[in-house]
CSV table of C-alpha atoms in Angstrom, one decimal:
chain,number,residue,atom,x,y,z
A,7,MET,CA,0.0,0.1,-0.1
A,8,LYS,CA,1.5,3.4,-0.9
A,9,ILE,CA,1.8,5.9,1.9
A,10,VAL,CA,1.4,9.6,1.1
A,11,SER,CA,3.1,12.3,3.1
A,12,THR,CA,1.3,14.3,5.4
A,13,LYS,CA,2.1,16.8,8.1
A,14,ASP,CA,2.1,14.1,10.7
A,15,ASN,CA,4.1,11.4,9.1
A,16,LEU,CA,7.0,13.3,7.3
A,17,GLN,CA,10.2,11.7,7.1
A,18,ILE,CA,12.4,14.5,8.4
A,19,LEU,CA,16.1,14.0,7.7
A,20,HIS,CA,17.3,17.3,9.3
A,21,GLU,CA,15.8,20.5,10.5
A,22,ASP,CA,17.2,23.7,12.2
A,23,ASN,CA,16.1,27.4,12.1
A,24,HIS,CA,17.0,27.9,8.5
A,25,ILE,CA,16.4,24.5,6.7
A,26,ILE,CA,14.3,21.4,6.5
A,27,ILE,CA,15.4,18.2,4.6
A,28,VAL,CA,13.1,15.4,4.1
A,29,ASN,CA,13.0,11.9,2.6
A,30,LYS,CA,10.5,12.3,-0.3
A,31,ARG,CA,8.1,9.1,-0.8
A,32,VAL,CA,7.0,7.9,-4.2
A,33,GLY,CA,4.0,10.1,-5.5
A,34,ASP,CA,4.7,13.1,-3.6
A,35,ILE,CA,5.2,16.2,-5.9
A,36,VAL,CA,7.8,18.9,-4.6
A,37,GLN,CA,6.0,21.8,-5.9
A,38,GLY,CA,2.4,22.3,-7.0
A,39,ASP,CA,1.6,21.3,-10.8
A,40,LYS,CA,-1.5,20.9,-13.0
A,41,THR,CA,-2.6,17.8,-11.1
A,42,GLY,CA,-3.7,20.1,-8.2
A,43,ASP,CA,-2.4,17.6,-5.7
A,44,LYS,CA,-1.2,18.9,-2.6
A,45,PRO,CA,2.8,19.4,-2.9
A,46,LEU,CA,5.4,18.8,-0.4
A,47,SER,CA,6.1,22.3,0.1
A,48,GLU,CA,2.5,23.0,1.4
A,49,ILE,CA,2.6,19.9,3.6
A,50,ILE,CA,5.8,21.1,5.3
A,51,LYS,CA,4.2,24.6,5.7
A,52,GLU,CA,1.5,22.9,7.7
A,53,TYR,CA,3.9,21.0,9.6
A,54,ILE,CA,5.9,24.1,10.6
A,55,LYS,CA,2.6,26.1,11.3
A,56,GLU,CA,1.5,23.5,13.7
A,57,LYS,CA,4.6,22.5,15.3
A,58,TYR,CA,5.9,26.3,16.0
A,59,ASN,CA,2.3,27.8,16.4
A,60,LYS,CA,3.2,30.2,13.8
A,61,PRO,CA,0.5,32.8,12.9
A,62,GLY,CA,0.0,34.0,9.2
A,63,GLU,CA,1.7,32.7,6.4
A,64,VAL,CA,4.8,30.2,6.7
A,65,PHE,CA,8.0,31.1,4.6
A,66,LEU,CA,9.3,28.1,2.8
A,67,GLY,CA,11.6,28.1,-0.4
A,68,VAL,CA,12.1,25.1,-2.8
A,69,ILE,CA,15.7,24.7,-3.3
A,70,HIS,CA,15.6,21.6,-5.8
A,71,ARG,CA,13.2,19.1,-7.1
A,72,LEU,CA,12.8,15.2,-7.6
A,73,ASP,CA,10.5,13.7,-10.4
A,74,ARG,CA,7.2,12.5,-8.8
A,75,PRO,CA,8.1,8.7,-9.0
A,76,THR,CA,11.5,9.3,-7.6
A,77,THR,CA,12.3,8.9,-3.8
A,78,GLY,CA,14.9,10.6,-1.5
A,79,ILE,CA,16.3,13.7,-0.3
A,80,VAL,CA,14.6,17.2,-0.8
A,81,THR,CA,15.8,20.3,0.8
A,82,PHE,CA,13.8,23.5,1.7
A,83,ALA,CA,14.7,26.7,3.1
A,84,LYS,CA,12.8,28.3,6.2
A,85,THR,CA,14.3,31.8,5.8
A,86,SER,CA,15.0,34.1,2.8
A,87,LYS,CA,18.7,34.1,3.7
A,88,ALA,CA,19.1,30.4,3.5
A,89,LEU,CA,17.1,30.3,0.2
A,90,THR,CA,19.2,32.7,-1.5
A,91,ARG,CA,22.5,31.1,-0.4
A,92,LEU,CA,21.4,27.6,-1.1
A,93,ASN,CA,20.1,28.4,-4.6
A,94,ASP,CA,23.6,30.0,-5.3
A,95,SER,CA,25.2,26.8,-3.9
A,96,PHE,CA,23.1,24.3,-5.9
A,97,LYS,CA,23.5,26.6,-9.0
A,98,ASN,CA,27.2,26.7,-8.7
A,99,ARG,CA,27.4,22.9,-8.2
A,100,GLU,CA,28.9,23.4,-4.9
A,101,THR,CA,26.9,20.4,-3.6
A,102,LYS,CA,27.6,16.6,-3.8
A,103,LYS,CA,24.4,14.5,-4.8
A,104,MET,CA,24.6,10.7,-5.1
A,105,TYR,CA,21.8,8.6,-6.2
A,106,TRP,CA,21.0,4.9,-6.1
A,107,ALA,CA,19.3,3.3,-9.3
A,108,VAL,CA,18.1,-0.3,-9.9
A,109,VAL,CA,18.3,-1.3,-13.5
A,110,LYS,CA,17.6,-4.7,-15.3
A,111,ASN,CA,20.5,-4.8,-17.6
A,112,ASN,CA,24.2,-5.0,-17.0
A,113,PRO,CA,25.9,-1.5,-18.2
A,114,PRO,CA,28.6,-1.8,-20.7
A,115,LYS,CA,31.3,-1.0,-17.8
A,116,THR,CA,31.5,-1.6,-14.2
A,117,ASN,CA,31.9,2.2,-13.8
A,118,ASP,CA,31.9,4.9,-16.5
A,119,THR,CA,31.4,8.6,-16.9
A,120,LEU,CA,28.2,9.2,-19.3
A,121,ILE,CA,28.4,12.3,-21.4
A,122,HIS,CA,25.1,13.0,-23.5
A,123,TYR,CA,23.3,16.1,-24.9
A,124,LEU,CA,19.7,16.1,-23.6
A,125,LYS,CA,17.0,17.5,-25.6
A,126,ARG,CA,13.6,18.1,-23.8
A,127,ASN,CA,10.2,17.3,-25.3
A,128,PRO,CA,7.5,19.3,-23.5
A,129,LYS,CA,4.8,17.4,-25.3
A,130,ASN,CA,5.3,14.2,-23.4
A,131,ASN,CA,7.5,15.6,-20.6
A,132,THR,CA,10.7,13.4,-21.6
A,133,SER,CA,14.2,14.3,-22.5
A,134,LYS,CA,16.1,12.4,-25.2
A,135,ALA,CA,19.9,11.7,-24.8
A,136,HIS,CA,21.9,12.3,-27.9
A,137,ILE,CA,25.5,11.4,-28.3
A,138,LYS,CA,26.3,14.5,-30.2
A,139,GLU,CA,24.9,18.1,-29.7
A,140,VAL,CA,21.7,18.8,-31.3
A,141,PRO,CA,19.8,22.1,-31.6
A,142,ASP,CA,18.2,23.0,-28.2
A,143,SER,CA,20.2,20.4,-26.3
A,144,LYS,CA,22.0,20.7,-23.0
A,145,LYS,CA,25.1,19.0,-22.0
A,146,ALA,CA,24.6,16.2,-19.3
A,147,SER,CA,27.3,14.3,-17.5
A,148,LEU,CA,27.2,11.6,-14.6
A,149,GLU,CA,29.2,8.9,-13.3
A,150,TYR,CA,27.9,5.5,-12.3
A,151,THR,CA,29.5,2.5,-10.6
A,152,ILE,CA,28.0,-0.9,-10.2
A,153,PHE,CA,27.7,-1.6,-6.3
A,154,LYS,CA,25.4,-4.4,-6.2
A,155,LYS,CA,24.3,-7.4,-8.4
A,156,LEU,CA,21.2,-9.3,-7.7
A,157,ASP,CA,19.8,-12.2,-9.6
A,158,ASN,CA,17.7,-10.0,-12.0
A,159,TYR,CA,18.7,-6.5,-11.0
A,160,ILE,CA,21.7,-4.3,-10.9
A,161,GLY,CA,22.3,-1.6,-8.1
A,162,LEU,CA,24.0,1.5,-9.6
A,163,GLU,CA,25.6,4.4,-7.5
A,164,ILE,CA,25.3,7.5,-9.4
A,165,GLN,CA,27.2,10.9,-9.0
A,166,LEU,CA,25.6,13.8,-10.9
A,167,HIS,CA,27.7,16.4,-12.4
A,168,THR,CA,25.0,18.3,-14.0
A,169,GLY,CA,21.3,18.7,-13.4
A,170,ARG,CA,19.2,18.1,-16.2
A,171,HIS,CA,15.5,17.4,-16.6
A,172,HIS,CA,15.2,13.6,-16.3
A,173,GLN,CA,19.0,13.2,-16.6
A,174,ILE,CA,19.6,10.0,-14.8
A,175,ARG,CA,16.5,8.2,-16.4
A,176,ALA,CA,17.4,9.4,-19.9
A,177,GLN,CA,21.2,8.7,-19.8
A,178,LEU,CA,20.7,5.1,-18.3
A,179,ALA,CA,18.0,4.3,-20.9
A,180,ALA,CA,20.5,5.5,-23.6
A,181,ILE,CA,23.0,2.8,-22.6
A,182,GLY,CA,20.3,0.2,-22.4
A,183,CYS,CA,19.9,0.3,-18.8
A,184,PRO,CA,16.3,1.8,-18.1
A,185,ILE,CA,15.4,2.1,-14.2
A,186,LYS,CA,13.1,-0.4,-12.8
A,187,GLY,CA,9.5,0.7,-13.2
A,188,ASP,CA,10.4,3.6,-15.6
A,189,LEU,CA,7.8,2.9,-18.4
A,190,LYS,CA,8.6,6.5,-19.8
A,191,TYR,CA,12.1,5.3,-20.7
A,192,GLY,CA,11.8,1.8,-21.8
A,193,PHE,CA,11.4,-0.5,-18.8
A,194,ASP,CA,8.8,-3.2,-19.6
A,195,ARG,CA,6.4,-2.8,-16.8
A,196,SER,CA,5.5,-0.5,-13.8
A,197,ASN,CA,6.0,-0.9,-10.3
A,198,PRO,CA,3.0,-1.6,-8.1
A,199,ASP,CA,3.1,1.9,-6.4
A,200,GLY,CA,3.6,3.7,-9.7
A,201,GLY,CA,7.3,4.7,-8.6
A,202,ILE,CA,10.6,3.9,-10.1
A,203,HIS,CA,13.7,2.6,-8.4
A,204,LEU,CA,15.6,5.9,-8.4
A,205,HIS,CA,16.3,7.2,-5.0
A,206,ALA,CA,18.4,10.4,-3.9
A,207,ARG,CA,20.5,8.8,-1.4
A,208,GLN,CA,23.0,11.2,-0.3
A,209,LEU,CA,23.4,15.0,-0.2
A,210,GLU,CA,26.5,16.9,1.1
A,211,PHE,CA,26.7,20.7,1.1
A,212,ILE,CA,27.6,23.6,3.4
A,213,HIS,CA,25.0,25.0,5.6
A,214,PRO,CA,24.1,28.2,4.4
A,215,VAL,CA,24.3,30.0,7.7
A,216,THR,CA,26.2,27.9,10.2
A,217,LYS,CA,28.9,26.9,7.5
A,218,GLU,CA,29.2,23.5,8.7
A,219,VAL,CA,29.3,20.6,6.3
A,220,LEU,CA,26.0,18.6,6.3
A,221,ASN,CA,26.1,15.0,5.0
A,222,ILE,CA,22.6,13.7,4.7
A,223,VAL,CA,21.7,10.1,4.0
A,224,ALA,CA,18.0,9.0,3.2
A,225,ALA,CA,16.9,5.3,3.7
A,226,THR,CA,15.5,3.6,0.7
A,227,PRO,CA,11.8,2.7,0.7
A,228,LYS,CA,10.7,-0.4,2.4
A,229,GLU,CA,10.3,-2.8,-0.5
A,230,VAL,CA,11.9,-6.1,-1.4
A,231,ILE,CA,14.2,-5.1,-4.1
A,232,TRP,CA,15.5,-1.8,-2.3
A,233,ASP,CA,15.9,-4.0,0.8
A,234,ALA,CA,18.1,-6.3,-1.0
A,235,ILE,CA,20.0,-3.6,-2.8
A,236,SER,CA,20.7,-1.7,0.6
A,237,LYS,CA,22.2,-4.8,2.3
A,238,SER,CA,25.8,-4.7,2.2
């Protein structure tokens, strides 16, 4: 059964006066969209308002996003100072992001750096990975390493060098390794919960106010394949 995030069951990984970091569930949307479903940003505002008994409107800034079927770390700013500084930090690639992905096929190499040029198609909300630059494409780079082999699936650790639309999904599909459950990028069947096996596992960055180094790790969803992948 799919669990939806609410103000009472948020998976909070870190919270202080300036930022709040949560472990996003499958199906949560980070910001409002055309579906009209309540986004995480509004749910967290409700949580803050209730916890701290805040009158009036609660300030919350969205720093980065994850696709709806993806799980893992999402960071929000509770102050305008933190929002400005974190936006700059993420924009300037001063953060370290590590993802886990579960794919069906063996990649060509145990570890490799993938460089593609991604072109977005707004009609079907996908991005296509091209080997060479094409008009309106953006360069995308990531590094993957195989860290776990199961009978039918492969666990990949991914370091992102750029932050493009559907980057990991499109680049892995381009080398014949679509992510488990990702029908949009060529996997043969959906997951029961409608999610995909892509998880924002780890985030390291400098706190925008205290300047300490924060290293956040998010547990994978409770599910058979993830449980097997997570075991050392």
